Amino acid sequence: MPPALLTQYGTLKPEAGCDEVGRGCLAGPVVAAAVILPDGFDCPELRDSKKLSASRRGKLRHLIETEAVAWAVAMATNTEIDELNILNASILAMHRAVEALQIAPAMLLVDGNRFQPYPNLPHVCVVGGDDIYQSIAAASVLAKTHRDALMASLHKTCPEYGWNTNMGYPTPKHLQALIIHGRSPYHRLTFRPKVQLKLML
């Protein structure tokens, strides 16, 4: 097993890890999470959510939500993505998650290389941070599991797109369903040119 992820970036406490999921999807919201882990938290199994099985993510979600000092999940809708663009909507979702924390952090660790400062709160962007710091990995797991559950729920409304398995990503089944059925109210309109390009290839 690889070594455990780092537990702390700096000396400012509490430190919240932030991450988002769903940027590359054709449908559904982008979902973000913010997590403050307790001192001494050590979970060697915690990794970037993309490297974990669904069952492992489910178990880690329960652990994180039980053991975290504070955690919150928030989103930006497909309509907001169209209005703001996906980067700004992702940052909006992360800001909303930070705002929803029941304990105010003193520092933010943000996965990736782009972020807009949260008012009166220092932050550090870490490329690949969800596989470096436990707090960011924990946020990755919560964002992924909450978004997957939401897309599985939306699948019941629009089963033709297969969102219970593709979670809104541009799989062949999803693209074919768009040809046959057109867009749903949950699709991102500004992502349509990319869909058309894929369909022509």
PDB file of C-alpha atoms in Angstrom:
ATOM      1  CA  MET A   1       0.000   0.000   0.000  1.00  0.00           C
ATOM      2  CA  PRO A   2       1.352   3.487  -0.837  1.00  0.00           C
ATOM      3  CA  PRO A   3       2.322   5.710   2.087  1.00  0.00           C
ATOM      4  CA  ALA A   4      -0.439   7.673   3.801  1.00  0.00           C
ATOM      5  CA  LEU A   5      -1.191  11.142   2.524  1.00  0.00           C
ATOM      6  CA  LEU A   6       0.051  14.237   4.337  1.00  0.00           C
ATOM      7  CA  THR A   7      -2.066  15.461   7.237  1.00  0.00           C
ATOM      8  CA  GLN A   8      -1.221  19.170   7.260  1.00  0.00           C
ATOM      9  CA  TYR A   9       0.138  21.839   4.899  1.00  0.00           C
ATOM     10  CA  GLY A  10       1.075  24.625   7.291  1.00  0.00           C
ATOM     11  CA  THR A  11       0.677  25.914  10.816  1.00  0.00           C
ATOM     12  CA  LEU A  12      -2.684  27.666  10.438  1.00  0.00           C
ATOM     13  CA  LYS A  13      -5.474  25.608  11.982  1.00  0.00           C
ATOM     14  CA  PRO A  14      -8.075  24.459  11.343  1.00  0.00           C
ATOM     15  CA  GLU A  15      -7.169  23.656   7.751  1.00  0.00           C
ATOM     16  CA  ALA A  16      -9.913  22.707   5.283  1.00  0.00           C
ATOM     17  CA  GLY A  17      -9.358  20.663   2.149  1.00  0.00           C
ATOM     18  CA  CYS A  18     -11.495  21.526  -0.896  1.00  0.00           C
ATOM     19  CA  ASP A  19     -12.191  19.647  -4.101  1.00  0.00           C
ATOM     20  CA  GLU A  20     -14.864  19.382  -6.784  1.00  0.00           C
ATOM     21  CA  VAL A  21     -16.254  16.680  -9.057  1.00  0.00           C
ATOM     22  CA  GLY A  22     -18.128  16.774 -12.347  1.00  0.00           C
ATOM     23  CA  ARG A  23     -16.296  19.358 -14.425  1.00  0.00           C
ATOM     24  CA  GLY A  24     -16.147  17.171 -17.520  1.00  0.00           C
ATOM     25  CA  CYS A  25     -19.755  16.028 -17.482  1.00  0.00           C
ATOM     26  CA  LEU A  26     -22.398  16.884 -20.066  1.00  0.00           C
ATOM     27  CA  ALA A  27     -25.212  16.912 -17.517  1.00  0.00           C
ATOM     28  CA  GLY A  28     -25.824  17.625 -13.861  1.00  0.00           C
ATOM     29  CA  PRO A  29     -24.181  20.011 -11.434  1.00  0.00           C
ATOM     30  CA  VAL A  30     -20.586  20.382 -10.408  1.00  0.00           C
ATOM     31  CA  VAL A  31     -20.323  19.320  -6.767  1.00  0.00           C
ATOM     32  CA  ALA A  32     -17.718  20.473  -4.262  1.00  0.00           C
ATOM     33  CA  ALA A  33     -16.821  19.537  -0.713  1.00  0.00           C
ATOM     34  CA  ALA A  34     -14.835  21.115   2.097  1.00  0.00           C
ATOM     35  CA  VAL A  35     -13.487  18.988   4.944  1.00  0.00           C
ATOM     36  CA  ILE A  36     -11.698  19.762   8.211  1.00  0.00           C
ATOM     37  CA  LEU A  37     -10.121  16.618   9.639  1.00  0.00           C
ATOM     38  CA  PRO A  38      -9.189  16.254  13.322  1.00  0.00           C
ATOM     39  CA  ASP A  39      -5.612  16.364  14.553  1.00  0.00           C
ATOM     40  CA  GLY A  40      -4.137  12.891  14.446  1.00  0.00           C
ATOM     41  CA  PHE A  41      -6.503  11.644  11.747  1.00  0.00           C
ATOM     42  CA  ASP A  42      -4.710   8.929   9.823  1.00  0.00           C
ATOM     43  CA  CYS A  43      -6.357   6.822   7.146  1.00  0.00           C
ATOM     44  CA  PRO A  44      -3.852   5.011   4.883  1.00  0.00           C
ATOM     45  CA  GLU A  45      -6.669   3.958   2.526  1.00  0.00           C
ATOM     46  CA  LEU A  46      -7.640   7.550   1.747  1.00  0.00           C
ATOM     47  CA  ARG A  47      -6.768   8.544  -1.825  1.00  0.00           C
ATOM     48  CA  ASP A  48      -7.990  10.565  -4.768  1.00  0.00           C
ATOM     49  CA  SER A  49     -11.578   9.340  -5.230  1.00  0.00           C
ATOM     50  CA  LYS A  50     -10.901   8.439  -8.874  1.00  0.00           C
ATOM     51  CA  LYS A  51      -8.452   5.773  -7.687  1.00  0.00           C
ATOM     52  CA  LEU A  52     -10.962   4.093  -5.363  1.00  0.00           C
ATOM     53  CA  SER A  53     -13.752   1.630  -6.031  1.00  0.00           C
ATOM     54  CA  ALA A  54     -17.338   2.699  -5.427  1.00  0.00           C
ATOM     55  CA  SER A  55     -17.596   0.413  -2.400  1.00  0.00           C
ATOM     56  CA  ARG A  56     -14.378   1.796  -0.913  1.00  0.00           C
ATOM     57  CA  ARG A  57     -15.568   5.355  -1.497  1.00  0.00           C
ATOM     58  CA  GLY A  58     -18.806   4.538   0.316  1.00  0.00           C
ATOM     59  CA  LYS A  59     -16.970   3.237   3.356  1.00  0.00           C
ATOM     60  CA  LEU A  60     -14.625   6.215   3.396  1.00  0.00           C
ATOM     61  CA  ARG A  61     -17.554   8.608   3.083  1.00  0.00           C
ATOM     62  CA  HIS A  62     -19.060   7.169   6.254  1.00  0.00           C
ATOM     63  CA  LEU A  63     -15.704   7.418   8.046  1.00  0.00           C
ATOM     64  CA  ILE A  64     -15.113  11.007   6.937  1.00  0.00           C
ATOM     65  CA  GLU A  65     -18.604  12.202   7.789  1.00  0.00           C
ATOM     66  CA  THR A  66     -18.328  10.531  11.198  1.00  0.00           C
ATOM     67  CA  GLU A  67     -14.805  11.589  12.128  1.00  0.00           C
ATOM     68  CA  ALA A  68     -14.391  15.014  10.498  1.00  0.00           C
ATOM     69  CA  VAL A  69     -14.389  18.100  12.690  1.00  0.00           C
ATOM     70  CA  ALA A  70     -16.579  19.693  10.017  1.00  0.00           C
ATOM     71  CA  TRP A  71     -17.608  18.906   6.455  1.00  0.00           C
ATOM     72  CA  ALA A  72     -19.950  20.352   3.867  1.00  0.00           C
ATOM     73  CA  VAL A  73     -21.030  19.593   0.313  1.00  0.00           C
ATOM     74  CA  ALA A  74     -22.379  22.177  -2.126  1.00  0.00           C
ATOM     75  CA  MET A  75     -22.971  22.518  -5.850  1.00  0.00           C
ATOM     76  CA  ALA A  76     -23.421  24.812  -8.811  1.00  0.00           C
ATOM     77  CA  THR A  77     -26.245  23.808 -11.136  1.00  0.00           C
ATOM     78  CA  ASN A  78     -26.039  23.110 -14.847  1.00  0.00           C
ATOM     79  CA  THR A  79     -27.732  26.487 -15.410  1.00  0.00           C
ATOM     80  CA  GLU A  80     -25.075  28.255 -13.350  1.00  0.00           C
ATOM     81  CA  ILE A  81     -22.376  26.394 -15.279  1.00  0.00           C
ATOM     82  CA  ASP A  82     -23.830  27.764 -18.525  1.00  0.00           C
ATOM     83  CA  GLU A  83     -24.001  31.278 -17.090  1.00  0.00           C
ATOM     84  CA  LEU A  84     -20.580  31.398 -15.407  1.00  0.00           C
ATOM     85  CA  ASN A  85     -18.482  28.784 -17.310  1.00  0.00           C
ATOM     86  CA  ILE A  86     -17.317  25.559 -15.711  1.00  0.00           C
ATOM     87  CA  LEU A  87     -14.250  26.990 -13.958  1.00  0.00           C
ATOM     88  CA  ASN A  88     -16.128  29.792 -12.232  1.00  0.00           C
ATOM     89  CA  ALA A  89     -19.020  27.479 -11.384  1.00  0.00           C
ATOM     90  CA  SER A  90     -16.585  25.007  -9.816  1.00  0.00           C
ATOM     91  CA  ILE A  91     -15.076  27.777  -7.708  1.00  0.00           C
ATOM     92  CA  LEU A  92     -18.573  28.949  -6.746  1.00  0.00           C
ATOM     93  CA  ALA A  93     -19.424  25.438  -5.553  1.00  0.00           C
ATOM     94  CA  MET A  94     -16.240  25.304  -3.459  1.00  0.00           C
ATOM     95  CA  HIS A  95     -16.989  28.714  -1.940  1.00  0.00           C
ATOM     96  CA  ARG A  96     -20.474  27.496  -1.045  1.00  0.00           C
ATOM     97  CA  ALA A  97     -19.023  24.403   0.606  1.00  0.00           C
ATOM     98  CA  VAL A  98     -16.602  26.493   2.669  1.00  0.00           C
ATOM     99  CA  GLU A  99     -19.422  28.848   3.649  1.00  0.00           C
ATOM    100  CA  ALA A 100     -21.508  25.879   4.819  1.00  0.00           C
ATOM    101  CA  LEU A 101     -18.851  24.548   7.206  1.00  0.00           C
ATOM    102  CA  GLN A 102     -20.059  24.670  10.795  1.00  0.00           C
ATOM    103  CA  ILE A 103     -16.538  25.550  11.945  1.00  0.00           C
ATOM    104  CA  ALA A 104     -14.687  28.367  10.186  1.00  0.00           C
ATOM    105  CA  PRO A 105     -11.308  27.271   8.815  1.00  0.00           C
ATOM    106  CA  ALA A 106      -8.168  29.361   9.117  1.00  0.00           C
ATOM    107  CA  MET A 107      -6.680  28.028   5.868  1.00  0.00           C
ATOM    108  CA  LEU A 108      -7.880  26.384   2.641  1.00  0.00           C
ATOM    109  CA  LEU A 109      -6.087  23.689   0.673  1.00  0.00           C
ATOM    110  CA  VAL A 110      -7.576  23.615  -2.818  1.00  0.00           C
ATOM    111  CA  ASP A 111      -7.078  20.883  -5.395  1.00  0.00           C
ATOM    112  CA  GLY A 112      -5.888  22.190  -8.761  1.00  0.00           C
ATOM    113  CA  ASN A 113      -4.208  25.371  -9.940  1.00  0.00           C
ATOM    114  CA  ARG A 114      -7.081  27.882 -10.182  1.00  0.00           C
ATOM    115  CA  PHE A 115      -9.122  29.453  -7.414  1.00  0.00           C
ATOM    116  CA  GLN A 116     -10.656  32.784  -6.490  1.00  0.00           C
ATOM    117  CA  PRO A 117      -9.818  33.870  -2.931  1.00  0.00           C
ATOM    118  CA  TYR A 118     -12.489  33.241  -0.341  1.00  0.00           C
ATOM    119  CA  PRO A 119     -13.055  36.445   1.670  1.00  0.00           C
ATOM    120  CA  ASN A 120     -10.566  36.947   4.504  1.00  0.00           C
ATOM    121  CA  LEU A 121      -9.195  33.417   4.211  1.00  0.00           C
ATOM    122  CA  PRO A 122      -5.755  32.400   2.867  1.00  0.00           C
ATOM    123  CA  HIS A 123      -5.561  29.496   0.461  1.00  0.00           C
ATOM    124  CA  VAL A 124      -3.032  27.344  -1.353  1.00  0.00           C
ATOM    125  CA  CYS A 125      -3.697  25.565  -4.646  1.00  0.00           C
ATOM    126  CA  VAL A 126      -2.111  22.128  -4.940  1.00  0.00           C
ATOM    127  CA  VAL A 127      -2.031  20.372  -8.302  1.00  0.00           C
ATOM    128  CA  GLY A 128      -2.900  16.726  -7.693  1.00  0.00           C
ATOM    129  CA  GLY A 129      -3.671  17.644  -4.100  1.00  0.00           C
ATOM    130  CA  ASP A 130      -6.312  14.941  -3.777  1.00  0.00           C
ATOM    131  CA  ASP A 131      -3.496  12.405  -3.838  1.00  0.00           C
ATOM    132  CA  ILE A 132      -1.163  14.411  -1.585  1.00  0.00           C
ATOM    133  CA  TYR A 133      -3.190  15.746   1.352  1.00  0.00           C
ATOM    134  CA  GLN A 134      -5.738  13.789   3.365  1.00  0.00           C
ATOM    135  CA  SER A 135      -8.125  16.728   3.728  1.00  0.00           C
ATOM    136  CA  ILE A 136      -8.310  17.278  -0.038  1.00  0.00           C
ATOM    137  CA  ALA A 137      -8.696  13.543  -0.658  1.00  0.00           C
ATOM    138  CA  ALA A 138     -11.511  13.485   1.901  1.00  0.00           C
ATOM    139  CA  ALA A 139     -13.203  16.359   0.074  1.00  0.00           C
ATOM    140  CA  SER A 140     -12.749  14.463  -3.188  1.00  0.00           C
ATOM    141  CA  VAL A 141     -14.466  11.397  -1.734  1.00  0.00           C
ATOM    142  CA  LEU A 142     -17.402  13.368  -0.354  1.00  0.00           C
ATOM    143  CA  ALA A 143     -17.896  15.362  -3.549  1.00  0.00           C
ATOM    144  CA  LYS A 144     -17.760  12.205  -5.678  1.00  0.00           C
ATOM    145  CA  THR A 145     -20.086  10.097  -3.545  1.00  0.00           C
ATOM    146  CA  HIS A 146     -22.644  12.865  -3.099  1.00  0.00           C
ATOM    147  CA  ARG A 147     -22.640  13.692  -6.806  1.00  0.00           C
ATOM    148  CA  ASP A 148     -22.918  10.033  -7.813  1.00  0.00           C
ATOM    149  CA  ALA A 149     -25.924   9.648  -5.524  1.00  0.00           C
ATOM    150  CA  LEU A 150     -27.526  12.738  -7.051  1.00  0.00           C
ATOM    151  CA  MET A 151     -26.975  11.507 -10.608  1.00  0.00           C
ATOM    152  CA  ALA A 152     -28.414   8.101  -9.688  1.00  0.00           C
ATOM    153  CA  SER A 153     -31.484   9.926  -8.403  1.00  0.00           C
ATOM    154  CA  LEU A 154     -31.763  12.031 -11.577  1.00  0.00           C
ATOM    155  CA  HIS A 155     -31.460   8.806 -13.583  1.00  0.00           C
ATOM    156  CA  LYS A 156     -34.900   7.822 -12.306  1.00  0.00           C
ATOM    157  CA  THR A 157     -36.301  10.907 -13.999  1.00  0.00           C
ATOM    158  CA  CYS A 158     -34.319  10.517 -17.241  1.00  0.00           C
ATOM    159  CA  PRO A 159     -33.299   6.840 -17.464  1.00  0.00           C
ATOM    160  CA  GLU A 160     -32.514   6.966 -21.175  1.00  0.00           C
ATOM    161  CA  TYR A 161     -29.130   8.654 -20.598  1.00  0.00           C
ATOM    162  CA  GLY A 162     -27.715   6.032 -18.224  1.00  0.00           C
ATOM    163  CA  TRP A 163     -26.656   8.478 -15.531  1.00  0.00           C
ATOM    164  CA  ASN A 164     -26.713   5.734 -12.902  1.00  0.00           C
ATOM    165  CA  THR A 165     -23.552   4.369 -14.516  1.00  0.00           C
ATOM    166  CA  ASN A 166     -21.960   7.223 -16.494  1.00  0.00           C
ATOM    167  CA  MET A 167     -22.813   9.971 -13.948  1.00  0.00           C
ATOM    168  CA  GLY A 168     -23.314  12.431 -16.786  1.00  0.00           C
ATOM    169  CA  TYR A 169     -19.945  11.894 -18.487  1.00  0.00           C
ATOM    170  CA  PRO A 170     -19.842  11.620 -22.318  1.00  0.00           C
ATOM    171  CA  THR A 171     -19.928   7.841 -22.730  1.00  0.00           C
ATOM    172  CA  PRO A 172     -21.071   6.314 -26.044  1.00  0.00           C
ATOM    173  CA  LYS A 173     -24.456   5.429 -24.509  1.00  0.00           C
ATOM    174  CA  HIS A 174     -24.941   8.963 -23.255  1.00  0.00           C
ATOM    175  CA  LEU A 175     -24.000  10.484 -26.610  1.00  0.00           C
ATOM    176  CA  GLN A 176     -26.287   8.079 -28.477  1.00  0.00           C
ATOM    177  CA  ALA A 177     -29.159   8.956 -26.151  1.00  0.00           C
ATOM    178  CA  LEU A 178     -28.602  12.630 -26.948  1.00  0.00           C
ATOM    179  CA  ILE A 179     -28.989  11.869 -30.654  1.00  0.00           C
ATOM    180  CA  ILE A 180     -32.249  10.006 -30.060  1.00  0.00           C
ATOM    181  CA  HIS A 181     -33.849  11.999 -27.259  1.00  0.00           C
ATOM    182  CA  GLY A 182     -32.146  15.391 -27.349  1.00  0.00           C
ATOM    183  CA  ARG A 183     -31.200  17.305 -24.227  1.00  0.00           C
ATOM    184  CA  SER A 184     -32.841  17.021 -20.821  1.00  0.00           C
ATOM    185  CA  PRO A 185     -33.389  19.973 -18.451  1.00  0.00           C
ATOM    186  CA  TYR A 186     -30.241  18.822 -16.625  1.00  0.00           C
ATOM    187  CA  HIS A 187     -27.876  19.049 -19.597  1.00  0.00           C
ATOM    188  CA  ARG A 188     -25.340  21.845 -19.874  1.00  0.00           C
ATOM    189  CA  LEU A 189     -26.226  23.831 -22.979  1.00  0.00           C
ATOM    190  CA  THR A 190     -22.777  25.340 -23.369  1.00  0.00           C
ATOM    191  CA  PHE A 191     -21.268  21.848 -23.576  1.00  0.00           C
ATOM    192  CA  ARG A 192     -23.334  20.978 -26.644  1.00  0.00           C
ATOM    193  CA  PRO A 193     -20.680  21.931 -29.281  1.00  0.00           C
ATOM    194  CA  LYS A 194     -18.339  19.384 -27.695  1.00  0.00           C
ATOM    195  CA  VAL A 195     -21.047  16.754 -27.945  1.00  0.00           C
ATOM    196  CA  GLN A 196     -21.620  17.546 -31.618  1.00  0.00           C
ATOM    197  CA  LEU A 197     -17.908  17.298 -32.284  1.00  0.00           C
ATOM    198  CA  LYS A 198     -17.744  13.884 -30.640  1.00  0.00           C
ATOM    199  CA  LEU A 199     -20.746  12.691 -32.626  1.00  0.00           C
ATOM    200  CA  MET A 200     -19.116  13.669 -35.914  1.00  0.00           C
ATOM    201  CA  LEU A 201     -15.886  11.768 -35.204  1.00  0.00           C
TER     202      LEU A 201
END
